[in-house]
JSON list of C-alpha atoms in Angstrom, two decimals:
[
{"chain": "A", "resi": 1, "resn": "MET", "atom": "CA", "xyz": [-18.88, -8.60, 27.81]},
{"chain": "A", "resi": 2, "resn": "VAL", "atom": "CA", "xyz": [-15.37, -9.09, 26.41]},
{"chain": "A", "resi": 3, "resn": "SER", "atom": "CA", "xyz": [-15.88, -6.48, 23.72]},
{"chain": "A", "resi": 4, "resn": "ALA", "atom": "CA", "xyz": [-17.23, -3.98, 26.27]},
{"chain": "A", "resi": 5, "resn": "ILE", "atom": "CA", "xyz": [-14.22, -4.49, 28.53]},
{"chain": "A", "resi": 6, "resn": "LYS", "atom": "CA", "xyz": [-11.94, -4.15, 25.55]},
{"chain": "A", "resi": 7, "resn": "ARG", "atom": "CA", "xyz": [-13.56, -0.84, 24.59]},
{"chain": "A", "resi": 8, "resn": "ILE", "atom": "CA", "xyz": [-13.14, 0.45, 28.15]},
{"chain": "A", "resi": 9, "resn": "ARG", "atom": "CA", "xyz": [-9.47, -0.52, 28.16]},
{"chain": "A", "resi": 10, "resn": "ILE", "atom": "CA", "xyz": [-8.91, 1.23, 24.84]},
{"chain": "A", "resi": 11, "resn": "SER", "atom": "CA", "xyz": [-10.61, 4.38, 26.14]},
{"chain": "A", "resi": 12, "resn": "LEU", "atom": "CA", "xyz": [-8.58, 4.35, 29.35]},
{"chain": "A", "resi": 13, "resn": "GLY", "atom": "CA", "xyz": [-5.38, 3.77, 27.39]},
{"chain": "A", "resi": 14, "resn": "ALA", "atom": "CA", "xyz": [-6.14, 6.70, 25.09]},
{"chain": "A", "resi": 15, "resn": "ALA", "atom": "CA", "xyz": [-6.90, 8.96, 28.06]},
{"chain": "A", "resi": 16, "resn": "ARG", "atom": "CA", "xyz": [-3.66, 7.95, 29.77]},
{"chain": "A", "resi": 17, "resn": "GLU", "atom": "CA", "xyz": [-1.69, 8.55, 26.58]},
{"chain": "A", "resi": 18, "resn": "GLU", "atom": "CA", "xyz": [-3.22, 12.00, 26.18]},
{"chain": "A", "resi": 19, "resn": "MET", "atom": "CA", "xyz": [-2.59, 12.94, 29.82]},
{"chain": "A", "resi": 20, "resn": "LEU", "atom": "CA", "xyz": [1.04, 11.82, 29.87]},
{"chain": "A", "resi": 21, "resn": "TYR", "atom": "CA", "xyz": [2.24, 12.45, 26.34]},
{"chain": "A", "resi": 22, "resn": "GLY", "atom": "CA", "xyz": [-0.45, 14.36, 24.42]},
{"chain": "A", "resi": 23, "resn": "ARG", "atom": "CA", "xyz": [1.26, 17.76, 24.52]},
{"chain": "A", "resi": 24, "resn": "ASP", "atom": "CA", "xyz": [4.65, 16.34, 23.48]},
{"chain": "A", "resi": 25, "resn": "ASN", "atom": "CA", "xyz": [3.06, 14.27, 20.71]},
{"chain": "A", "resi": 26, "resn": "ARG", "atom": "CA", "xyz": [1.28, 17.33, 19.30]},
{"chain": "A", "resi": 27, "resn": "LYS", "atom": "CA", "xyz": [4.55, 19.30, 19.34]},
{"chain": "A", "resi": 28, "resn": "ILE", "atom": "CA", "xyz": [6.29, 16.48, 17.48]},
{"chain": "A", "resi": 29, "resn": "ALA", "atom": "CA", "xyz": [3.47, 16.30, 14.91]},
{"chain": "A", "resi": 30, "resn": "ALA", "atom": "CA", "xyz": [3.55, 20.08, 14.38]},
{"chain": "A", "resi": 31, "resn": "ALA", "atom": "CA", "xyz": [7.33, 20.06, 13.93]},
{"chain": "A", "resi": 32, "resn": "ALA", "atom": "CA", "xyz": [7.11, 17.19, 11.46]},
{"chain": "A", "resi": 33, "resn": "THR", "atom": "CA", "xyz": [4.42, 18.99, 9.44]},
{"chain": "A", "resi": 34, "resn": "ALA", "atom": "CA", "xyz": [6.50, 22.17, 9.32]},
{"chain": "A", "resi": 35, "resn": "ALA", "atom": "CA", "xyz": [9.61, 20.28, 8.22]},
{"chain": "A", "resi": 36, "resn": "ARG", "atom": "CA", "xyz": [7.87, 18.17, 5.58]},
{"chain": "A", "resi": 37, "resn": "PRO", "atom": "CA", "xyz": [8.39, 20.53, 2.59]},
{"chain": "A", "resi": 38, "resn": "TRP", "atom": "CA", "xyz": [12.12, 20.73, 3.34]},
{"chain": "A", "resi": 39, "resn": "ILE", "atom": "CA", "xyz": [12.41, 16.97, 3.86]},
{"chain": "A", "resi": 40, "resn": "GLU", "atom": "CA", "xyz": [10.67, 16.33, 0.53]},
{"chain": "A", "resi": 41, "resn": "ALA", "atom": "CA", "xyz": [12.77, 18.87, -1.37]},
{"chain": "A", "resi": 42, "resn": "ALA", "atom": "CA", "xyz": [16.01, 17.57, 0.14]},
{"chain": "A", "resi": 43, "resn": "ARG", "atom": "CA", "xyz": [15.09, 13.97, -0.73]},
{"chain": "A", "resi": 44, "resn": "LEU", "atom": "CA", "xyz": [14.94, 14.88, -4.40]},
{"chain": "A", "resi": 45, "resn": "THR", "atom": "CA", "xyz": [18.61, 15.93, -4.22]},
{"chain": "A", "resi": 46, "resn": "LEU", "atom": "CA", "xyz": [19.85, 12.61, -2.82]},
{"chain": "A", "resi": 47, "resn": "PRO", "atom": "CA", "xyz": [22.43, 11.03, -5.17]},
{"chain": "A", "resi": 48, "resn": "ALA", "atom": "CA", "xyz": [21.75, 7.62, -6.65]},
{"chain": "A", "resi": 49, "resn": "LEU", "atom": "CA", "xyz": [23.47, 4.76, -4.84]},
{"chain": "A", "resi": 50, "resn": "PRO", "atom": "CA", "xyz": [25.77, 2.39, -6.78]},
{"chain": "A", "resi": 51, "resn": "PRO", "atom": "CA", "xyz": [24.12, -0.41, -8.79]},
{"chain": "A", "resi": 52, "resn": "ARG", "atom": "CA", "xyz": [23.18, -3.58, -6.95]},
{"chain": "A", "resi": 53, "resn": "PRO", "atom": "CA", "xyz": [24.55, -7.05, -7.81]},
{"chain": "A", "resi": 54, "resn": "ALA", "atom": "CA", "xyz": [22.44, -9.32, -10.01]},
{"chain": "A", "resi": 55, "resn": "MET", "atom": "CA", "xyz": [22.34, -11.87, -7.16]},
{"chain": "A", "resi": 56, "resn": "PRO", "atom": "CA", "xyz": [22.08, -9.84, -3.94]},
{"chain": "A", "resi": 57, "resn": "ALA", "atom": "CA", "xyz": [23.33, -11.36, -0.69]},
{"chain": "A", "resi": 58, "resn": "LEU", "atom": "CA", "xyz": [20.34, -10.01, 1.19]},
{"chain": "A", "resi": 59, "resn": "LEU", "atom": "CA", "xyz": [16.86, -8.64, 0.49]},
{"chain": "A", "resi": 60, "resn": "VAL", "atom": "CA", "xyz": [15.85, -5.63, 2.59]},
{"chain": "A", "resi": 61, "resn": "HIS", "atom": "CA", "xyz": [12.05, -5.25, 2.78]},
{"chain": "A", "resi": 62, "resn": "CYS", "atom": "CA", "xyz": [10.05, -2.21, 3.77]},
{"chain": "A", "resi": 63, "resn": "VAL", "atom": "CA", "xyz": [6.41, -1.13, 3.51]},
{"chain": "A", "resi": 64, "resn": "THR", "atom": "CA", "xyz": [5.39, 2.40, 2.63]},
{"chain": "A", "resi": 65, "resn": "GLY", "atom": "CA", "xyz": [2.79, 4.57, 0.95]},
{"chain": "A", "resi": 66, "resn": "GLU", "atom": "CA", "xyz": [2.38, 7.96, -0.68]},
{"chain": "A", "resi": 67, "resn": "GLN", "atom": "CA", "xyz": [2.07, 9.87, 2.60]},
{"chain": "A", "resi": 68, "resn": "GLN", "atom": "CA", "xyz": [5.34, 8.38, 3.85]},
{"chain": "A", "resi": 69, "resn": "ARG", "atom": "CA", "xyz": [7.29, 8.61, 0.58]},
{"chain": "A", "resi": 70, "resn": "ALA", "atom": "CA", "xyz": [9.79, 11.24, 1.78]},
{"chain": "A", "resi": 71, "resn": "MET", "atom": "CA", "xyz": [10.45, 9.48, 5.08]},
{"chain": "A", "resi": 72, "resn": "ALA", "atom": "CA", "xyz": [10.77, 6.12, 3.33]},
{"chain": "A", "resi": 73, "resn": "GLY", "atom": "CA", "xyz": [13.20, 7.51, 0.77]},
{"chain": "A", "resi": 74, "resn": "TRP", "atom": "CA", "xyz": [15.48, 9.02, 3.39]},
{"chain": "A", "resi": 75, "resn": "CYS", "atom": "CA", "xyz": [15.43, 6.00, 5.68]},
{"chain": "A", "resi": 76, "resn": "ALA", "atom": "CA", "xyz": [15.96, 3.43, 2.91]},
{"chain": "A", "resi": 77, "resn": "TRP", "atom": "CA", "xyz": [18.76, 5.45, 1.34]},
{"chain": "A", "resi": 78, "resn": "SER", "atom": "CA", "xyz": [20.47, 5.94, 4.72]},
{"chain": "A", "resi": 79, "resn": "LEU", "atom": "CA", "xyz": [20.61, 2.16, 5.32]},
{"chain": "A", "resi": 80, "resn": "MET", "atom": "CA", "xyz": [21.25, 0.89, 1.80]},
{"chain": "A", "resi": 81, "resn": "ARG", "atom": "CA", "xyz": [24.36, 3.07, 1.35]},
{"chain": "A", "resi": 82, "resn": "PHE", "atom": "CA", "xyz": [26.05, 0.77, 3.90]},
{"chain": "A", "resi": 83, "resn": "LEU", "atom": "CA", "xyz": [24.82, -2.46, 2.25]},
{"chain": "A", "resi": 84, "resn": "PRO", "atom": "CA", "xyz": [26.09, -2.48, -1.35]},
{"chain": "A", "resi": 85, "resn": "GLU", "atom": "CA", "xyz": [25.47, -6.23, -1.62]},
{"chain": "A", "resi": 86, "resn": "ALA", "atom": "CA", "xyz": [21.79, -5.94, -0.68]},
{"chain": "A", "resi": 87, "resn": "GLN", "atom": "CA", "xyz": [18.66, -5.15, -2.71]},
{"chain": "A", "resi": 88, "resn": "LEU", "atom": "CA", "xyz": [15.69, -3.12, -1.48]},
{"chain": "A", "resi": 89, "resn": "VAL", "atom": "CA", "xyz": [12.20, -4.58, -1.92]},
{"chain": "A", "resi": 90, "resn": "LEU", "atom": "CA", "xyz": [9.56, -1.90, -1.49]},
{"chain": "A", "resi": 91, "resn": "HIS", "atom": "CA", "xyz": [6.04, -3.05, -0.58]},
{"chain": "A", "resi": 92, "resn": "ASP", "atom": "CA", "xyz": [3.51, -0.53, -1.82]},
{"chain": "A", "resi": 93, "resn": "ASP", "atom": "CA", "xyz": [0.49, -0.16, 0.45]},
{"chain": "A", "resi": 94, "resn": "GLY", "atom": "CA", "xyz": [-1.52, 0.64, -2.66]},
{"chain": "A", "resi": 95, "resn": "SER", "atom": "CA", "xyz": [-1.16, 4.42, -2.60]},
{"chain": "A", "resi": 96, "resn": "LEU", "atom": "CA", "xyz": [2.24, 5.11, -4.18]},
{"chain": "A", "resi": 97, "resn": "THR", "atom": "CA", "xyz": [2.07, 7.10, -7.42]},
{"chain": "A", "resi": 98, "resn": "PRO", "atom": "CA", "xyz": [4.15, 6.15, -10.48]},
{"chain": "A", "resi": 99, "resn": "GLU", "atom": "CA", "xyz": [6.19, 9.33, -9.91]},
{"chain": "A", "resi": 100, "resn": "SER", "atom": "CA", "xyz": [7.04, 8.32, -6.34]},
{"chain": "A", "resi": 101, "resn": "ARG", "atom": "CA", "xyz": [8.01, 4.83, -7.45]},
{"chain": "A", "resi": 102, "resn": "ALA", "atom": "CA", "xyz": [10.25, 6.29, -10.15]},
{"chain": "A", "resi": 103, "resn": "GLU", "atom": "CA", "xyz": [11.97, 8.64, -7.71]},
{"chain": "A", "resi": 104, "resn": "MET", "atom": "CA", "xyz": [12.64, 5.79, -5.29]},
{"chain": "A", "resi": 105, "resn": "ALA", "atom": "CA", "xyz": [14.08, 3.72, -8.12]},
{"chain": "A", "resi": 106, "resn": "ARG", "atom": "CA", "xyz": [16.34, 6.63, -9.09]},
{"chain": "A", "resi": 107, "resn": "ILE", "atom": "CA", "xyz": [18.10, 6.82, -5.73]},
{"chain": "A", "resi": 108, "resn": "LEU", "atom": "CA", "xyz": [17.92, 3.06, -5.05]},
{"chain": "A", "resi": 109, "resn": "PRO", "atom": "CA", "xyz": [19.13, 1.14, -8.13]},
{"chain": "A", "resi": 110, "resn": "GLY", "atom": "CA", "xyz": [17.82, -2.41, -8.39]},
{"chain": "A", "resi": 111, "resn": "LEU", "atom": "CA", "xyz": [14.68, -1.50, -6.46]},
{"chain": "A", "resi": 112, "resn": "ARG", "atom": "CA", "xyz": [11.91, -4.08, -6.66]},
{"chain": "A", "resi": 113, "resn": "VAL", "atom": "CA", "xyz": [8.37, -2.89, -5.97]},
{"chain": "A", "resi": 114, "resn": "VAL", "atom": "CA", "xyz": [5.74, -5.33, -4.73]},
{"chain": "A", "resi": 115, "resn": "SER", "atom": "CA", "xyz": [2.16, -4.19, -5.20]},
{"chain": "A", "resi": 116, "resn": "ARG", "atom": "CA", "xyz": [-0.51, -4.64, -2.56]},
{"chain": "A", "resi": 117, "resn": "GLU", "atom": "CA", "xyz": [-2.31, -7.08, -4.88]},
{"chain": "A", "resi": 118, "resn": "GLU", "atom": "CA", "xyz": [0.84, -9.15, -5.42]},
{"chain": "A", "resi": 119, "resn": "ARG", "atom": "CA", "xyz": [1.52, -9.32, -1.68]},
{"chain": "A", "resi": 120, "resn": "THR", "atom": "CA", "xyz": [-2.10, -10.25, -0.90]},
{"chain": "A", "resi": 121, "resn": "GLN", "atom": "CA", "xyz": [-2.08, -13.02, -3.51]},
{"chain": "A", "resi": 122, "resn": "ALA", "atom": "CA", "xyz": [1.20, -14.40, -2.16]},
{"chain": "A", "resi": 123, "resn": "MET", "atom": "CA", "xyz": [-0.29, -14.43, 1.34]},
{"chain": "A", "resi": 124, "resn": "HIS", "atom": "CA", "xyz": [-3.41, -16.30, 0.21]},
{"chain": "A", "resi": 125, "resn": "ASP", "atom": "CA", "xyz": [-1.26, -18.80, -1.69]},
{"chain": "A", "resi": 126, "resn": "ALA", "atom": "CA", "xyz": [0.83, -19.46, 1.42]},
{"chain": "A", "resi": 127, "resn": "ILE", "atom": "CA", "xyz": [-1.77, -19.51, 4.21]},
{"chain": "A", "resi": 128, "resn": "GLY", "atom": "CA", "xyz": [-5.09, -19.54, 2.40]},
{"chain": "A", "resi": 129, "resn": "GLY", "atom": "CA", "xyz": [-6.59, -21.96, 4.93]},
{"chain": "A", "resi": 130, "resn": "MET", "atom": "CA", "xyz": [-5.81, -19.74, 7.92]},
{"chain": "A", "resi": 131, "resn": "THR", "atom": "CA", "xyz": [-8.80, -17.48, 7.50]},
{"chain": "A", "resi": 132, "resn": "HIS", "atom": "CA", "xyz": [-8.67, -15.90, 10.97]},
{"chain": "A", "resi": 133, "resn": "LEU", "atom": "CA", "xyz": [-5.02, -14.92, 10.46]},
{"chain": "A", "resi": 134, "resn": "ILE", "atom": "CA", "xyz": [-5.76, -13.47, 7.03]},
{"chain": "A", "resi": 135, "resn": "ASP", "atom": "CA", "xyz": [-8.72, -11.51, 8.41]},
{"chain": "A", "resi": 136, "resn": "TRP", "atom": "CA", "xyz": [-6.50, -10.05, 11.12]},
{"chain": "A", "resi": 137, "resn": "ILE", "atom": "CA", "xyz": [-3.72, -9.12, 8.67]},
{"chain": "A", "resi": 138, "resn": "GLU", "atom": "CA", "xyz": [-6.19, -7.42, 6.33]},
{"chain": "A", "resi": 139, "resn": "SER", "atom": "CA", "xyz": [-8.16, -5.59, 9.05]},
{"chain": "A", "resi": 140, "resn": "TYR", "atom": "CA", "xyz": [-5.38, -4.43, 11.39]},
{"chain": "A", "resi": 141, "resn": "HIS", "atom": "CA", "xyz": [-3.90, -1.12, 10.19]},
{"chain": "A", "resi": 142, "resn": "LEU", "atom": "CA", "xyz": [-0.34, -2.49, 10.36]},
{"chain": "A", "resi": 143, "resn": "GLY", "atom": "CA", "xyz": [-1.28, -6.08, 9.67]},
{"chain": "A", "resi": 144, "resn": "PHE", "atom": "CA", "xyz": [-0.10, -6.01, 6.07]},
{"chain": "A", "resi": 145, "resn": "LYS", "atom": "CA", "xyz": [3.47, -5.66, 7.34]},
{"chain": "A", "resi": 146, "resn": "HIS", "atom": "CA", "xyz": [3.16, -9.27, 8.45]},
{"chain": "A", "resi": 147, "resn": "ALA", "atom": "CA", "xyz": [2.39, -10.31, 4.88]},
{"chain": "A", "resi": 148, "resn": "VAL", "atom": "CA", "xyz": [5.80, -9.13, 3.65]},
{"chain": "A", "resi": 149, "resn": "GLN", "atom": "CA", "xyz": [7.40, -12.51, 4.23]},
{"chain": "A", "resi": 150, "resn": "PHE", "atom": "CA", "xyz": [4.97, -14.25, 1.87]},
{"chain": "A", "resi": 151, "resn": "ALA", "atom": "CA", "xyz": [6.12, -12.18, -1.11]},
{"chain": "A", "resi": 152, "resn": "ALA", "atom": "CA", "xyz": [9.77, -12.16, -0.07]},
{"chain": "A", "resi": 153, "resn": "GLY", "atom": "CA", "xyz": [11.00, -14.82, -2.46]},
{"chain": "A", "resi": 154, "resn": "SER", "atom": "CA", "xyz": [13.81, -15.67, -0.04]},
{"chain": "A", "resi": 155, "resn": "ASN", "atom": "CA", "xyz": [14.28, -17.42, 3.29]},
{"chain": "A", "resi": 156, "resn": "ARG", "atom": "CA", "xyz": [16.70, -14.76, 4.50]},
{"chain": "A", "resi": 157, "resn": "ILE", "atom": "CA", "xyz": [15.39, -11.22, 4.68]},
{"chain": "A", "resi": 158, "resn": "LEU", "atom": "CA", "xyz": [15.81, -8.05, 6.66]},
{"chain": "A", "resi": 159, "resn": "GLU", "atom": "CA", "xyz": [12.69, -6.00, 7.34]},
{"chain": "A", "resi": 160, "resn": "MET", "atom": "CA", "xyz": [13.24, -2.27, 7.76]},
{"chain": "A", "resi": 161, "resn": "ASP", "atom": "CA", "xyz": [10.92, 0.29, 9.31]},
{"chain": "A", "resi": 162, "resn": "THR", "atom": "CA", "xyz": [10.72, 3.47, 7.26]},
{"chain": "A", "resi": 163, "resn": "ASP", "atom": "CA", "xyz": [10.97, 5.76, 10.26]},
{"chain": "A", "resi": 164, "resn": "VAL", "atom": "CA", "xyz": [14.50, 4.79, 11.30]},
{"chain": "A", "resi": 165, "resn": "LEU", "atom": "CA", "xyz": [17.49, 6.71, 9.96]},
{"chain": "A", "resi": 166, "resn": "THR", "atom": "CA", "xyz": [20.82, 4.89, 9.79]},
{"chain": "A", "resi": 167, "resn": "ILE", "atom": "CA", "xyz": [23.31, 7.56, 10.82]},
{"chain": "A", "resi": 168, "resn": "GLY", "atom": "CA", "xyz": [26.46, 5.50, 11.44]},
{"chain": "A", "resi": 169, "resn": "ASP", "atom": "CA", "xyz": [27.93, 2.37, 9.93]},
{"chain": "A", "resi": 170, "resn": "PRO", "atom": "CA", "xyz": [25.85, -0.65, 11.11]},
{"chain": "A", "resi": 171, "resn": "ALA", "atom": "CA", "xyz": [28.94, -2.82, 11.50]},
{"chain": "A", "resi": 172, "resn": "VAL", "atom": "CA", "xyz": [27.27, -5.78, 13.23]},
{"chain": "A", "resi": 173, "resn": "LEU", "atom": "CA", "xyz": [24.54, -5.84, 10.60]},
{"chain": "A", "resi": 174, "resn": "ARG", "atom": "CA", "xyz": [27.12, -5.86, 7.81]},
{"chain": "A", "resi": 175, "resn": "GLN", "atom": "CA", "xyz": [28.92, -8.73, 9.49]},
{"chain": "A", "resi": 176, "resn": "TRP", "atom": "CA", "xyz": [25.65, -10.63, 9.77]},
{"chain": "A", "resi": 177, "resn": "VAL", "atom": "CA", "xyz": [25.02, -10.15, 6.04]},
{"chain": "A", "resi": 178, "resn": "GLY", "atom": "CA", "xyz": [28.33, -11.86, 5.35]},
{"chain": "A", "resi": 179, "resn": "ASP", "atom": "CA", "xyz": [27.94, -14.56, 8.01]},
{"chain": "A", "resi": 180, "resn": "PRO", "atom": "CA", "xyz": [24.44, -15.61, 9.21]},
{"chain": "A", "resi": 181, "resn": "ALA", "atom": "CA", "xyz": [26.04, -17.40, 12.17]},
{"chain": "A", "resi": 182, "resn": "ILE", "atom": "CA", "xyz": [26.81, -14.03, 13.76]},
{"chain": "A", "resi": 183, "resn": "ALA", "atom": "CA", "xyz": [24.28, -13.09, 16.39]},
{"chain": "A", "resi": 184, "resn": "ALA", "atom": "CA", "xyz": [22.91, -9.54, 16.34]},
{"chain": "A", "resi": 185, "resn": "ALA", "atom": "CA", "xyz": [21.03, -7.91, 19.21]},
{"chain": "A", "resi": 186, "resn": "TRP", "atom": "CA", "xyz": [17.99, -5.82, 18.33]},
{"chain": "A", "resi": 187, "resn": "ASN", "atom": "CA", "xyz": [18.24, -2.09, 19.08]},
{"chain": "A", "resi": 188, "resn": "VAL", "atom": "CA", "xyz": [21.60, -2.28, 20.86]},
{"chain": "A", "resi": 189, "resn": "ASP", "atom": "CA", "xyz": [22.76, 0.90, 19.14]},
{"chain": "A", "resi": 190, "resn": "MET", "atom": "CA", "xyz": [19.39, 2.64, 18.98]},
{"chain": "A", "resi": 191, "resn": "HIS", "atom": "CA", "xyz": [19.24, 6.17, 20.30]},
{"chain": "A", "resi": 192, "resn": "TYR", "atom": "CA", "xyz": [16.19, 8.22, 21.31]},
{"chain": "A", "resi": 193, "resn": "SER", "atom": "CA", "xyz": [15.21, 10.50, 18.48]},
{"chain": "A", "resi": 194, "resn": "PHE", "atom": "CA", "xyz": [11.87, 11.92, 17.34]},
{"chain": "A", "resi": 195, "resn": "SER", "atom": "CA", "xyz": [9.45, 9.16, 18.21]},
{"chain": "A", "resi": 196, "resn": "TYR", "atom": "CA", "xyz": [7.44, 8.68, 21.38]},
{"chain": "A", "resi": 197, "resn": "PRO", "atom": "CA", "xyz": [8.96, 10.07, 24.60]},
{"chain": "A", "resi": 198, "resn": "GLU", "atom": "CA", "xyz": [11.65, 7.92, 26.18]},
{"chain": "A", "resi": 199, "resn": "ALA", "atom": "CA", "xyz": [9.53, 7.60, 29.33]},
{"chain": "A", "resi": 200, "resn": "LEU", "atom": "CA", "xyz": [6.83, 5.78, 27.35]},
{"chain": "A", "resi": 201, "resn": "PHE", "atom": "CA", "xyz": [9.27, 3.15, 26.11]},
{"chain": "A", "resi": 202, "resn": "LYS", "atom": "CA", "xyz": [10.59, 2.63, 29.64]},
{"chain": "A", "resi": 203, "resn": "ASP", "atom": "CA", "xyz": [7.03, 2.22, 30.86]},
{"chain": "A", "resi": 204, "resn": "VAL", "atom": "CA", "xyz": [6.26, -0.34, 28.16]},
{"chain": "A", "resi": 205, "resn": "LEU", "atom": "CA", "xyz": [9.48, -2.29, 28.66]}
]
């Protein structure tokens, strides 16, 4: 009975999403597809950032794959240029090619790449007895993002989504890097961009 109700709710949610936002979502997807060749070509012209310190003050983690390589490159580069004391840790979803890894390492000196196998092993080492949690992480399409912390190698990390461009100087974030006692509010300076329509976020919140 629970599974049947859940299926009905999913179907109703999908129908509502299509009715309210389907046309806009398809326009966004078409625009993104058309822009992809330019985005990829422009990414290859990004200059390499300065070298990272041997002992970084902060580890910035992100998860990506081959289909998102251009977006990940742009978004990581846009943030890391403001954090010279931080190191980027890239979690490969298992699809990145050696060429894509090399290009990311070119523009992001000090890049550390964590393979899917390494992340999975670290997760099993940390919570091997929590079988239900592991099953959820491995079956949910975004679940592996929750396994990042197990391969982090640090108690203080920043996790970055690879669909967020850092346009201006993230001053509060930089202050937090230097002083963990500083409180930072999530999304205070976030502006509507190319994601889901603003009305959807207002409806959810």
